[in-house]
GROMACS .gro file of C-alpha atoms in nm:
model
  279
    1MET     CA    1   1.533  -1.905   0.171
    2TYR     CA    2   1.342  -1.646   0.033
    3LYS     CA    3   1.298  -1.232  -0.050
    4ILE     CA    4   0.985  -1.027  -0.036
    5LEU     CA    5   1.113  -0.692  -0.203
    6ILE     CA    6   0.807  -0.402  -0.144
    7ASP     CA    7   0.865  -0.054  -0.244
    8SER     CA    8   0.798   0.186   0.062
    9CYS     CA    9   0.420   0.282  -0.019
   10GLY     CA   10   0.379  -0.051   0.183
   11GLU     CA   11   0.436  -0.021   0.519
   12LEU     CA   12   0.641  -0.267   0.697
   13SER     CA   13   0.561  -0.400   1.021
   14ASP     CA   14   0.834  -0.415   1.336
   15GLN     CA   15   0.761  -0.768   1.290
   16MET     CA   16   0.783  -0.739   0.916
   17LYS     CA   17   1.170  -0.540   0.932
   18ALA     CA   18   1.261  -0.814   1.151
   19SER     CA   19   1.199  -1.105   0.993
   20GLY     CA   20   1.470  -1.042   0.768
   21HIS     CA   21   1.236  -1.202   0.479
   22PHE     CA   22   1.077  -0.782   0.372
   23VAL     CA   23   1.298  -0.545   0.197
   24ASN     CA   24   1.172  -0.191   0.126
   25ILE     CA   25   1.271  -0.034  -0.234
   26PRO     CA   26   1.258   0.374  -0.179
   27LEU     CA   27   1.123   0.578  -0.389
   28ILE     CA   28   1.191   0.911  -0.415
   29LEU     CA   29   0.893   1.213  -0.227
   30ARG     CA   30   1.044   1.615  -0.360
   31VAL     CA   31   0.903   1.827  -0.235
   32ASP     CA   32   0.984   2.187  -0.423
   33ASN     CA   33   1.314   2.140  -0.498
   34GLU     CA   34   1.466   1.881  -0.263
   35GLU     CA   35   1.402   1.565  -0.226
   36ILE     CA   36   1.383   1.303   0.026
   37ILE     CA   37   1.405   0.953  -0.004
   38ASP     CA   38   1.157   0.709   0.158
   39ASP     CA   39   1.304   0.536   0.320
   40ASP     CA   40   1.397   0.393   0.803
   41ARG     CA   41   1.522   0.736   0.773
   42PHE     CA   42   1.152   0.878   0.637
   43ASN     CA   43   1.012   1.195   0.936
   44GLN     CA   44   0.724   1.248   0.894
   45GLN     CA   45   0.599   1.513   1.069
   46ASP     CA   46   0.956   1.711   0.930
   47PHE     CA   47   0.738   1.584   0.618
   48LEU     CA   48   0.451   1.666   0.684
   49ALA     CA   49   0.545   2.075   0.787
   50LYS     CA   50   0.784   2.108   0.462
   51VAL     CA   51   0.429   2.018   0.250
   52ALA     CA   52   0.226   2.246   0.470
   53ALA     CA   53   0.498   2.525   0.426
   54SER     CA   54   0.570   2.513   0.028
   55SER     CA   55   0.304   2.662  -0.222
   56GLY     CA   56   0.354   2.325  -0.533
   57GLU     CA   57   0.275   2.016  -0.456
   58PRO     CA   58   0.482   1.708  -0.410
   59LYS     CA   59   0.552   1.442  -0.650
   60SER     CA   60   0.717   1.117  -0.588
   61ALA     CA   61   0.906   0.950  -0.844
   62CYS     CA   62   0.978   0.495  -0.894
   63PRO     CA   63   1.275   0.307  -0.766
   64SER     CA   64   1.470   0.242  -1.101
   65PRO     CA   65   1.512  -0.082  -1.275
   66ASP     CA   66   1.860  -0.110  -1.139
   67ALA     CA   67   1.747  -0.020  -0.811
   68TYR     CA   68   1.522  -0.319  -0.863
   69MET     CA   69   1.807  -0.591  -0.963
   70LYS     CA   70   2.068  -0.473  -0.801
   71LEU     CA   71   1.874  -0.622  -0.450
   72MET     CA   72   1.711  -0.872  -0.693
   73GLU     CA   73   2.127  -1.019  -0.645
   74GLU     CA   74   2.088  -1.051  -0.283
   75ALA     CA   75   2.151  -1.412  -0.193
   76ALA     CA   76   1.805  -1.608  -0.247
   77ASP     CA   77   1.644  -1.876  -0.457
   78HIS     CA   78   1.311  -1.701  -0.434
   79ILE     CA   79   1.156  -1.359  -0.510
   80TYR     CA   80   0.970  -1.194  -0.446
   81VAL     CA   81   0.844  -0.786  -0.553
   82VAL     CA   82   0.502  -0.630  -0.437
   83THR     CA   83   0.433  -0.270  -0.604
   84LEU     CA   84   0.208   0.020  -0.667
   85SER     CA   85  -0.099  -0.129  -0.893
   86SER     CA   86  -0.021  -0.001  -1.214
   87LYS     CA   87  -0.288   0.200  -1.249
   88LEU     CA   88  -0.098   0.448  -0.976
   89SER     CA   89   0.256   0.465  -1.062
   90GLY     CA   90   0.524   0.297  -1.305
   91SER     CA   91   0.683   0.132  -1.006
   92TYR     CA   92   0.476  -0.184  -1.197
   93ALA     CA   93   0.717  -0.156  -1.516
   94SER     CA   94   1.007  -0.099  -1.355
   95ALA     CA   95   1.005  -0.358  -1.140
   96SER     CA   96   0.911  -0.585  -1.431
   97LEU     CA   97   1.238  -0.467  -1.661
   98GLY     CA   98   1.418  -0.484  -1.369
   99ARG     CA   99   1.417  -0.857  -1.326
  100GLU     CA  100   1.375  -0.824  -1.692
  101LEU     CA  101   1.765  -0.714  -1.688
  102TYR     CA  102   1.850  -0.922  -1.389
  103GLU     CA  103   1.727  -1.251  -1.606
  104GLU     CA  104   1.940  -1.085  -1.867
  105GLU     CA  105   2.302  -1.045  -1.748
  106HIS     CA  106   2.203  -1.398  -1.474
  107GLY     CA  107   2.033  -1.638  -1.665
  108GLY     CA  108   1.755  -1.822  -1.508
  109ASP     CA  109   1.934  -1.909  -1.136
  110LYS     CA  110   1.689  -1.790  -0.925
  111LYS     CA  111   1.345  -1.724  -0.962
  112ILE     CA  112   1.154  -1.392  -0.943
  113HIS     CA  113   0.752  -1.274  -0.970
  114VAL     CA  114   0.661  -0.925  -0.967
  115PHE     CA  115   0.278  -0.893  -0.836
  116ASP     CA  116   0.051  -0.561  -0.919
  117SER     CA  117  -0.062  -0.478  -0.594
  118LYS     CA  118  -0.382  -0.343  -0.748
  119SER     CA  119  -0.363  -0.180  -0.452
  120ALA     CA  120  -0.107   0.029  -0.248
  121SER     CA  121   0.015   0.097   0.157
  122VAL     CA  122  -0.086  -0.193   0.364
  123GLY     CA  123  -0.299  -0.367   0.082
  124GLU     CA  124   0.095  -0.437  -0.048
  125SER     CA  125   0.151  -0.518   0.281
  126LEU     CA  126  -0.078  -0.782   0.389
  127ILE     CA  127   0.017  -0.876   0.037
  128GLY     CA  128   0.351  -0.934   0.106
  129LEU     CA  129   0.241  -1.102   0.466
  130LYS     CA  130   0.016  -1.381   0.240
  131ILE     CA  131   0.392  -1.453   0.074
  132ALA     CA  132   0.519  -1.510   0.348
  133GLU     CA  133   0.276  -1.732   0.444
  134LEU     CA  134   0.307  -1.939   0.138
  135GLU     CA  135   0.695  -2.010   0.218
  136GLU     CA  136   0.682  -2.081   0.582
  137ALA     CA  137   0.369  -2.355   0.539
  138GLY     CA  138   0.654  -2.464   0.225
  139LEU     CA  139   0.485  -2.452  -0.113
  140PRO     CA  140   0.643  -2.477  -0.390
  141PHE     CA  141   0.759  -2.156  -0.560
  142GLU     CA  142   0.529  -2.159  -0.836
  143GLU     CA  143   0.200  -2.239  -0.565
  144VAL     CA  144   0.284  -1.898  -0.385
  145VAL     CA  145   0.298  -1.755  -0.690
  146GLU     CA  146  -0.098  -1.900  -0.759
  147LYS     CA  147  -0.235  -1.881  -0.418
  148THR     CA  148  -0.068  -1.509  -0.392
  149GLN     CA  149  -0.238  -1.344  -0.730
  150ALA     CA  150  -0.548  -1.560  -0.627
  151TYR     CA  151  -0.542  -1.347  -0.301
  152ILE     CA  152  -0.524  -1.021  -0.494
  153GLU     CA  153  -0.770  -1.067  -0.673
  154GLN     CA  154  -1.014  -1.049  -0.361
  155GLU     CA  155  -0.836  -0.799  -0.149
  156HIS     CA  156  -0.992  -0.486  -0.105
  157THR     CA  157  -0.814  -0.116  -0.039
  158PHE     CA  158  -1.039   0.117   0.117
  159PHE     CA  159  -0.920   0.526   0.265
  160VAL     CA  160  -1.100   0.885   0.357
  161LEU     CA  161  -0.874   1.197   0.386
  162GLU     CA  162  -0.900   1.515   0.530
  163THR     CA  163  -0.828   1.673   0.134
  164LEU     CA  164  -0.791   1.515  -0.213
  165GLU     CA  165  -0.588   1.793  -0.330
  166THR     CA  166  -0.288   1.594  -0.405
  167LEU     CA  167  -0.474   1.319  -0.581
  168ARG     CA  168  -0.633   1.572  -0.779
  169LYS     CA  169  -0.320   1.719  -0.877
  170ALA     CA  170  -0.158   1.426  -0.927
  171GLY     CA  171  -0.453   1.353  -1.203
  172ARG     CA  172  -0.540   1.040  -0.960
  173LEU     CA  173  -0.894   1.180  -0.975
  174SER     CA  174  -1.038   1.287  -1.234
  175GLY     CA  175  -1.352   1.445  -1.307
  176LEU     CA  176  -1.351   1.465  -0.913
  177ALA     CA  177  -1.465   1.815  -0.790
  178ALA     CA  178  -1.236   1.864  -0.447
  179THR     CA  179  -1.252   2.168  -0.369
  180ILE     CA  180  -1.632   2.175  -0.343
  181ILE     CA  181  -1.582   1.840  -0.143
  182LYS     CA  182  -1.363   2.078   0.086
  183ALA     CA  183  -1.524   2.320   0.150
  184LEU     CA  184  -1.970   2.107   0.217
  185ASN     CA  185  -1.697   1.943   0.442
  186ILE     CA  186  -1.803   1.668   0.238
  187LYS     CA  187  -1.568   1.313   0.273
  188PRO     CA  188  -1.579   1.070   0.021
  189VAL     CA  189  -1.509   0.750   0.113
  190MET     CA  190  -1.277   0.569  -0.217
  191GLY     CA  191  -1.201   0.236  -0.323
  192SER     CA  192  -0.987   0.085  -0.567
  193THR     CA  193  -1.167  -0.078  -0.860
  194GLU     CA  194  -1.088  -0.415  -1.017
  195GLU     CA  195  -0.845  -0.287  -1.168
  196GLY     CA  196  -0.644  -0.086  -0.972
  197SER     CA  197  -0.751   0.233  -0.969
  198ILE     CA  198  -0.963   0.511  -0.730
  199GLN     CA  199  -1.282   0.504  -0.693
  200LYS     CA  200  -1.567   0.728  -0.526
  201LEU     CA  201  -1.813   0.495  -0.304
  202GLY     CA  202  -1.979   0.725  -0.136
  203GLN     CA  203  -1.938   1.019   0.100
  204GLU     CA  204  -2.054   1.121   0.392
  205ARG     CA  205  -2.055   1.463   0.582
  206GLY     CA  206  -1.760   1.475   0.847
  207MET     CA  207  -1.493   1.217   0.953
  208THR     CA  208  -1.637   1.044   1.207
  209ARG     CA  209  -1.943   0.913   0.987
  210ALA     CA  210  -1.740   0.946   0.640
  211LEU     CA  211  -1.489   0.640   0.898
  212ASN     CA  212  -1.795   0.395   0.975
  213LYS     CA  213  -1.896   0.433   0.588
  214MET     CA  214  -1.594   0.220   0.463
  215VAL     CA  215  -1.619   0.027   0.778
  216ARG     CA  216  -1.924  -0.110   0.611
  217CYS     CA  217  -1.752  -0.105   0.314
  218LEU     CA  218  -1.521  -0.324   0.407
  219ILE     CA  219  -1.785  -0.559   0.496
  220GLU     CA  220  -1.994  -0.610   0.245
  221ALA     CA  221  -1.682  -0.628   0.088
  222THR     CA  222  -1.552  -0.962   0.318
  223PRO     CA  223  -1.724  -1.286   0.301
  224ASP     CA  224  -1.495  -1.438   0.498
  225PRO     CA  225  -1.335  -1.241   0.742
  226GLN     CA  226  -1.208  -1.481   1.015
  227ASN     CA  227  -1.018  -1.632   0.767
  228ARG     CA  228  -0.834  -1.279   0.656
  229ILE     CA  229  -0.656  -1.040   0.810
  230LEU     CA  230  -0.703  -0.598   0.788
  231ALA     CA  231  -0.450  -0.368   0.800
  232ILE     CA  232  -0.498  -0.016   0.931
  233SER     CA  233  -0.250   0.337   0.788
  234HIS     CA  234  -0.245   0.659   0.920
  235CYS     CA  235  -0.162   0.920   0.852
  236ASN     CA  236  -0.097   1.090   1.190
  237CYS     CA  237  -0.398   1.048   1.324
  238PRO     CA  238  -0.342   0.681   1.603
  239GLU     CA  239  -0.715   0.758   1.813
  240ARG     CA  240  -0.852   0.779   1.430
  241ALA     CA  241  -0.714   0.417   1.329
  242GLN     CA  242  -0.783   0.273   1.689
  243MET     CA  243  -1.176   0.389   1.654
  244VAL     CA  244  -1.194   0.236   1.357
  245ARG     CA  245  -1.091  -0.052   1.409
  246ALA     CA  246  -1.286  -0.090   1.750
  247GLN     CA  247  -1.604   0.014   1.482
  248VAL     CA  248  -1.462  -0.297   1.249
  249GLU     CA  249  -1.473  -0.532   1.632
  250LYS     CA  250  -1.828  -0.463   1.612
  251MET     CA  251  -1.858  -0.591   1.254
  252ALA     CA  252  -1.662  -0.894   1.248
  253HIS     CA  253  -1.411  -1.096   1.342
  254PHE     CA  254  -1.085  -1.134   1.145
  255LYS     CA  255  -0.832  -1.336   1.234
  256GLU     CA  256  -0.597  -1.042   1.321
  257ILE     CA  257  -0.587  -0.660   1.282
  258LEU     CA  258  -0.261  -0.538   1.203
  259ILE     CA  259  -0.255  -0.088   1.221
  260LEU     CA  260   0.069   0.050   1.129
  261ASN     CA  261   0.126   0.433   1.007
  262THR     CA  262   0.194   0.606   0.684
  263ALA     CA  263   0.516   0.556   0.504
  264GLY     CA  264   0.640   0.822   0.288
  265VAL     CA  265   0.412   0.825  -0.025
  266SER     CA  266   0.112   0.671   0.132
  267THR     CA  267   0.200   1.023   0.411
  268MET     CA  268   0.247   1.213   0.069
  269TYR     CA  269  -0.169   1.133  -0.086
  270ALA     CA  270  -0.302   1.104   0.274
  271ASN     CA  271  -0.227   1.334   0.384
  272ASP     CA  272  -0.181   1.466   0.816
  273GLY     CA  273  -0.543   1.299   0.918
  274GLY     CA  274  -0.593   1.067   0.611
  275VAL     CA  275  -0.689   0.672   0.720
  276ILE     CA  276  -0.671   0.384   0.431
  277MET     CA  277  -0.741   0.016   0.568
  278ALA     CA  278  -0.758  -0.314   0.332
  279GLY     CA  279  -0.786  -0.661   0.420
   0.00000   0.00000   0.00000
């Protein structure tokens, strides 16, 4: 028996939820003085309305080590944890401490590994799917960890947002002139670095051109798409996600393409209209 714990920045499909192997560990979102738990009760439309009405910026808090430890106590011989990039959140450090606390209290009765996704959103989702694929193939725990780590090193995450204000104010985009970009309707194409931070890959005038550029960046970075799953997440803009999918299908053949709606943390940073893709 195995469990895959993914912090709530990583979206879970209905199939992943139904499998019984995947568990989301919720982060806490804060808008003004209200705390919102990023779990199955998260209401995207309500959250976006609260953010739009707020004069401040929304914030997030990662799960506590104790929250991770309690889930590790569930009945599973192999436990894999996938967190937000350690360059963007304290979730990885919290999960690692949770594992240490569990092992101090229970010893080595289970095999547990914490992965730094070096990504976010559907980048985490794809890592979880890779772990499940390797486990279902009957590979030993150590080999699952080794092959999953290799997959993480090859994965790429890209995104285009309507506004970069939340990322800028949260200190994720230091030095980027978000206000000027907004005034000129310039849409930067952003992506993950090898270390798991955020970099600017290019820019275009208007959302459609920027999304097309994002697709080109993905294709250039993916030499073997036929052997990989592509995941697209969107914040309240399914038509854009479908447009991105159609553009991808014109240029490459992926083994599978998933489209998911952003969960709470990804909604907070992507904002209304943002599109994220990983492969």
